[in-house]
Amino acid sequence: MSGQYYIYIPWNDADFIKSANSWATIYKDAMTLQTLLEQDHNDPNPKFSHEYQQRKDEGNTLVLRKIPIISVHGSDVSKLANILPADTLYVLGHCSAGSDAISNNNDEKLLAKPLIQQMIADGVPQNIKEIKLWNCEGGKGTFFDDTCFGSLFYEESRKNTNFPSARITAYKSSLKTINKFGRKRGIKEEGMFFWAKEIEVRASSEAVHWPP
């Protein structure tokens, strides 16, 4: 994917802010690690050869992505207005299969309609092309009904020209981060983290897109 990556936190929630900032740290650390490994690889007296070989043996792939720009509702959202059509916006929140809302750690909930209204009020351009709902099981329905938060968000995005041309992505599984050395701790999501090859194929089946 091209473009810049943005993280939108719909609440001024300390835990979510801490998580988002830790992701930015992961990017910075990984970029530093990549530079060191590349410089060290052909050095006659390598300092990081063990780590380089271990990564190679494990089949891990280091993928460098742009450090995300974090915006928090009720705090600093001024940068959201800079989102371009080529950029990707990740929306944080807790979710579960079949839920009609996302929530924070205090169980404050946001349905799709008020969430979209809030995003627009906070400055998200309505010509945005890529929105990813970074919520556990936000793309998963129940045994009896396929409706999920992702599908509800998509339906609402098409009303009143809210986000008429945005592709919406949600996920069927629980989402976790991967540490700065690429060790597997969760599913791979292209654009957000670093991943191990052995989970790359599985991850693609976890994402659900609207329109398909």
PDB file of N, CA, C and O in Angstrom, residues 1-40:
ATOM      1  N   MET A   1       0.840  -1.190   0.000  1.00  0.00           N
ATOM      2  CA  MET A   1       0.000   0.000   0.000  1.00  0.00           C
ATOM      3  C   MET A   1       0.875   1.240   0.000  1.00  0.00           C
ATOM      4  O   MET A   1       1.926   1.266   0.607  1.00  0.00           O
ATOM      5  N   SER A   2       0.421   2.270  -0.688  1.00  0.00           N
ATOM      6  CA  SER A   2       1.137   3.531  -0.712  1.00  0.00           C
ATOM      7  C   SER A   2       0.483   4.483   0.271  1.00  0.00           C
ATOM      8  O   SER A   2      -0.552   4.201   0.855  1.00  0.00           O
ATOM      9  N   GLY A   3       1.091   5.667   0.418  1.00  0.00           N
ATOM     10  CA  GLY A   3       0.477   6.674   1.261  1.00  0.00           C
ATOM     11  C   GLY A   3       0.881   6.583   2.719  1.00  0.00           C
ATOM     12  O   GLY A   3       1.587   5.681   3.154  1.00  0.00           O
ATOM     13  N   GLN A   4       0.385   7.532   3.484  1.00  0.00           N
ATOM     14  CA  GLN A   4       0.673   7.635   4.916  1.00  0.00           C
ATOM     15  C   GLN A   4      -0.347   6.823   5.710  1.00  0.00           C
ATOM     16  O   GLN A   4      -1.456   6.576   5.254  1.00  0.00           O
ATOM     17  N   TYR A   5       0.031   6.439   6.925  1.00  0.00           N
ATOM     18  CA  TYR A   5      -0.861   5.704   7.806  1.00  0.00           C
ATOM     19  C   TYR A   5      -1.261   6.562   8.987  1.00  0.00           C
ATOM     20  O   TYR A   5      -0.412   7.194   9.629  1.00  0.00           O
ATOM     21  N   TYR A   6      -2.560   6.603   9.254  1.00  0.00           N
ATOM     22  CA  TYR A   6      -3.123   7.368  10.351  1.00  0.00           C
ATOM     23  C   TYR A   6      -3.839   6.423  11.310  1.00  0.00           C
ATOM     24  O   TYR A   6      -4.461   5.449  10.878  1.00  0.00           O
ATOM     25  N   ILE A   7      -3.752   6.717  12.594  1.00  0.00           N
ATOM     26  CA  ILE A   7      -4.511   5.988  13.609  1.00  0.00           C
ATOM     27  C   ILE A   7      -5.483   6.971  14.251  1.00  0.00           C
ATOM     28  O   ILE A   7      -5.082   8.040  14.716  1.00  0.00           O
ATOM     29  N   TYR A   8      -6.758   6.595  14.277  1.00  0.00           N
ATOM     30  CA  TYR A   8      -7.784   7.424  14.906  1.00  0.00           C
ATOM     31  C   TYR A   8      -8.308   6.715  16.142  1.00  0.00           C
ATOM     32  O   TYR A   8      -8.779   5.577  16.070  1.00  0.00           O
ATOM     33  N   ILE A   9      -8.210   7.391  17.288  1.00  0.00           N
ATOM     34  CA  ILE A   9      -8.720   6.858  18.548  1.00  0.00           C
ATOM     35  C   ILE A   9      -9.994   7.630  18.877  1.00  0.00           C
ATOM     36  O   ILE A   9      -9.941   8.837  19.144  1.00  0.00           O
ATOM     37  N   PRO A  10     -11.162   6.986  18.846  1.00  0.00           N
ATOM     38  CA  PRO A  10     -12.439   7.698  19.004  1.00  0.00           C
ATOM     39  C   PRO A  10     -12.735   8.219  20.403  1.00  0.00           C
ATOM     40  O   PRO A  10     -13.741   8.889  20.604  1.00  0.00           O
ATOM     41  N   TRP A  11     -11.890   7.878  21.383  1.00  0.00           N
ATOM     42  CA  TRP A  11     -12.047   8.368  22.750  1.00  0.00           C
ATOM     43  C   TRP A  11     -10.696   8.883  23.231  1.00  0.00           C
ATOM     44  O   TRP A  11      -9.654   8.398  22.792  1.00  0.00           O
ATOM     45  N   ASN A  12     -10.720   9.815  24.153  1.00  0.00           N
ATOM     46  CA  ASN A  12      -9.478  10.255  24.783  1.00  0.00           C
ATOM     47  C   ASN A  12      -9.161   9.258  25.893  1.00  0.00           C
ATOM     48  O   ASN A  12      -9.353   9.524  27.084  1.00  0.00           O
ATOM     49  N   ASP A  13      -8.695   8.091  25.477  1.00  0.00           N
ATOM     50  CA  ASP A  13      -8.524   6.935  26.348  1.00  0.00           C
ATOM     51  C   ASP A  13      -7.041   6.644  26.516  1.00  0.00           C
ATOM     52  O   ASP A  13      -6.341   6.363  25.542  1.00  0.00           O
ATOM     53  N   ALA A  14      -6.556   6.699  27.746  1.00  0.00           N
ATOM     54  CA  ALA A  14      -5.122   6.565  28.013  1.00  0.00           C
ATOM     55  C   ALA A  14      -4.562   5.229  27.536  1.00  0.00           C
ATOM     56  O   ALA A  14      -3.443   5.168  27.020  1.00  0.00           O
ATOM     57  N   ASP A  15      -5.318   4.148  27.690  1.00  0.00           N
ATOM     58  CA  ASP A  15      -4.823   2.830  27.286  1.00  0.00           C
ATOM     59  C   ASP A  15      -4.663   2.733  25.775  1.00  0.00           C
ATOM     60  O   ASP A  15      -3.678   2.182  25.274  1.00  0.00           O
ATOM     61  N   PHE A  16      -5.645   3.241  25.041  1.00  0.00           N
ATOM     62  CA  PHE A  16      -5.541   3.215  23.586  1.00  0.00           C
ATOM     63  C   PHE A  16      -4.394   4.103  23.106  1.00  0.00           C
ATOM     64  O   PHE A  16      -3.675   3.755  22.161  1.00  0.00           O
ATOM     65  N   ILE A  17      -4.245   5.259  23.730  1.00  0.00           N
ATOM     66  CA  ILE A  17      -3.157   6.158  23.350  1.00  0.00           C
ATOM     67  C   ILE A  17      -1.808   5.486  23.604  1.00  0.00           C
ATOM     68  O   ILE A  17      -0.894   5.567  22.774  1.00  0.00           O
ATOM     69  N   LYS A  18      -1.688   4.796  24.730  1.00  0.00           N
ATOM     70  CA  LYS A  18      -0.449   4.084  25.044  1.00  0.00           C
ATOM     71  C   LYS A  18      -0.162   3.017  23.993  1.00  0.00           C
ATOM     72  O   LYS A  18       0.979   2.867  23.538  1.00  0.00           O
ATOM     73  N   SER A  19      -1.184   2.262  23.586  1.00  0.00           N
ATOM     74  CA  SER A  19      -1.003   1.223  22.579  1.00  0.00           C
ATOM     75  C   SER A  19      -0.560   1.825  21.251  1.00  0.00           C
ATOM     76  O   SER A  19       0.366   1.326  20.602  1.00  0.00           O
ATOM     77  N   ALA A  20      -1.237   2.900  20.842  1.00  0.00           N
ATOM     78  CA  ALA A  20      -0.900   3.534  19.568  1.00  0.00           C
ATOM     79  C   ALA A  20       0.525   4.067  19.582  1.00  0.00           C
ATOM     80  O   ALA A  20       1.271   3.915  18.609  1.00  0.00           O
ATOM     81  N   ASN A  21       0.923   4.680  20.687  1.00  0.00           N
ATOM     82  CA  ASN A  21       2.289   5.194  20.792  1.00  0.00           C
ATOM     83  C   ASN A  21       3.310   4.064  20.789  1.00  0.00           C
ATOM     84  O   ASN A  21       4.420   4.219  20.268  1.00  0.00           O
ATOM     85  N   SER A  22       2.944   2.910  21.344  1.00  0.00           N
ATOM     86  CA  SER A  22       3.875   1.774  21.334  1.00  0.00           C
ATOM     87  C   SER A  22       4.078   1.264  19.919  1.00  0.00           C
ATOM     88  O   SER A  22       5.168   0.819  19.561  1.00  0.00           O
ATOM     89  N   TRP A  23       3.039   1.345  19.080  1.00  0.00           N
ATOM     90  CA  TRP A  23       3.198   0.937  17.684  1.00  0.00           C
ATOM     91  C   TRP A  23       4.189   1.853  16.977  1.00  0.00           C
ATOM     92  O   TRP A  23       5.029   1.402  16.205  1.00  0.00           O
ATOM     93  N   ALA A  24       4.086   3.163  17.238  1.00  0.00           N
ATOM     94  CA  ALA A  24       5.029   4.094  16.629  1.00  0.00           C
ATOM     95  C   ALA A  24       6.450   3.764  17.068  1.00  0.00           C
ATOM     96  O   ALA A  24       7.391   3.826  16.271  1.00  0.00           O
ATOM     97  N   THR A  25       6.622   3.381  18.335  1.00  0.00           N
ATOM     98  CA  THR A  25       7.941   2.997  18.831  1.00  0.00           C
ATOM     99  C   THR A  25       8.444   1.750  18.135  1.00  0.00           C
ATOM    100  O   THR A  25       9.620   1.632  17.794  1.00  0.00           O
ATOM    101  N   ILE A  26       7.528   0.799  17.894  1.00  0.00           N
ATOM    102  CA  ILE A  26       7.913  -0.426  17.176  1.00  0.00           C
ATOM    103  C   ILE A  26       8.457  -0.076  15.804  1.00  0.00           C
ATOM    104  O   ILE A  26       9.473  -0.595  15.360  1.00  0.00           O
ATOM    105  N   TYR A  27       7.797   0.827  15.105  1.00  0.00           N
ATOM    106  CA  TYR A  27       8.271   1.222  13.782  1.00  0.00           C
ATOM    107  C   TYR A  27       9.676   1.804  13.862  1.00  0.00           C
ATOM    108  O   TYR A  27      10.557   1.462  13.095  1.00  0.00           O
ATOM    109  N   LYS A  28       9.873   2.728  14.810  1.00  0.00           N
ATOM    110  CA  LYS A  28      11.168   3.388  14.921  1.00  0.00           C
ATOM    111  C   LYS A  28      12.260   2.382  15.251  1.00  0.00           C
ATOM    112  O   LYS A  28      13.341   2.390  14.668  1.00  0.00           O
ATOM    113  N   ASP A  29      11.985   1.491  16.211  1.00  0.00           N
ATOM    114  CA  ASP A  29      12.967   0.478  16.597  1.00  0.00           C
ATOM    115  C   ASP A  29      13.281  -0.441  15.427  1.00  0.00           C
ATOM    116  O   ASP A  29      14.429  -0.808  15.196  1.00  0.00           O
ATOM    117  N   ALA A  30      12.243  -0.831  14.690  1.00  0.00           N
ATOM    118  CA  ALA A  30      12.446  -1.758  13.584  1.00  0.00           C
ATOM    119  C   ALA A  30      13.229  -1.107  12.452  1.00  0.00           C
ATOM    120  O   ALA A  30      14.053  -1.743  11.805  1.00  0.00           O
ATOM    121  N   MET A  31      12.991   0.175  12.226  1.00  0.00           N
ATOM    122  CA  MET A  31      13.752   0.875  11.197  1.00  0.00           C
ATOM    123  C   MET A  31      15.219   0.937  11.579  1.00  0.00           C
ATOM    124  O   MET A  31      16.106   0.730  10.745  1.00  0.00           O
ATOM    125  N   THR A  32      15.486   1.201  12.851  1.00  0.00           N
ATOM    126  CA  THR A  32      16.862   1.212  13.336  1.00  0.00           C
ATOM    127  C   THR A  32      17.492  -0.168  13.191  1.00  0.00           C
ATOM    128  O   THR A  32      18.621  -0.318  12.735  1.00  0.00           O
ATOM    129  N   LEU A  33      16.741  -1.201  13.564  1.00  0.00           N
ATOM    130  CA  LEU A  33      17.229  -2.573  13.464  1.00  0.00           C
ATOM    131  C   LEU A  33      17.542  -2.932  12.020  1.00  0.00           C
ATOM    132  O   LEU A  33      18.590  -3.513  11.729  1.00  0.00           O
ATOM    133  N   GLN A  34      16.644  -2.565  11.103  1.00  0.00           N
ATOM    134  CA  GLN A  34      16.860  -2.878   9.696  1.00  0.00           C
ATOM    135  C   GLN A  34      18.143  -2.229   9.187  1.00  0.00           C
ATOM    136  O   GLN A  34      18.938  -2.850   8.485  1.00  0.00           O
ATOM    137  N   THR A  35      18.356  -0.968   9.546  1.00  0.00           N
ATOM    138  CA  THR A  35      19.567  -0.260   9.115  1.00  0.00           C
ATOM    139  C   THR A  35      20.811  -0.954   9.638  1.00  0.00           C
ATOM    140  O   THR A  35      21.787  -1.168   8.910  1.00  0.00           O
ATOM    141  N   LEU A  36      20.791  -1.325  10.919  1.00  0.00           N
ATOM    142  CA  LEU A  36      21.942  -2.003  11.518  1.00  0.00           C
ATOM    143  C   LEU A  36      22.211  -3.343  10.847  1.00  0.00           C
ATOM    144  O   LEU A  36      23.358  -3.693  10.559  1.00  0.00           O
ATOM    145  N   LEU A  37      21.149  -4.090  10.583  1.00  0.00           N
ATOM    146  CA  LEU A  37      21.322  -5.402   9.969  1.00  0.00           C
ATOM    147  C   LEU A  37      21.892  -5.281   8.562  1.00  0.00           C
ATOM    148  O   LEU A  37      22.759  -6.057   8.149  1.00  0.00           O
ATOM    149  N   GLU A  38      21.392  -4.304   7.804  1.00  0.00           N
ATOM    150  CA  GLU A  38      21.882  -4.130   6.435  1.00  0.00           C
ATOM    151  C   GLU A  38      23.351  -3.719   6.431  1.00  0.00           C
ATOM    152  O   GLU A  38      24.147  -4.194   5.610  1.00  0.00           O
ATOM    153  N   GLN A  39      23.721  -2.827   7.347  1.00  0.00           N
ATOM    154  CA  GLN A  39      25.114  -2.390   7.428  1.00  0.00           C
ATOM    155  C   GLN A  39      26.024  -3.513   7.911  1.00  0.00           C
ATOM    156  O   GLN A  39      27.182  -3.622   7.510  1.00  0.00           O
ATOM    157  N   ASP A  40      25.480  -4.342   8.766  1.00  0.00           N
ATOM    158  CA  ASP A  40      26.260  -5.375   9.436  1.00  0.00           C
ATOM    159  C   ASP A  40      26.430  -6.645   8.603  1.00  0.00           C
ATOM    160  O   ASP A  40      27.377  -7.399   8.803  1.00  0.00           O
TER     161      ASP A  40
END
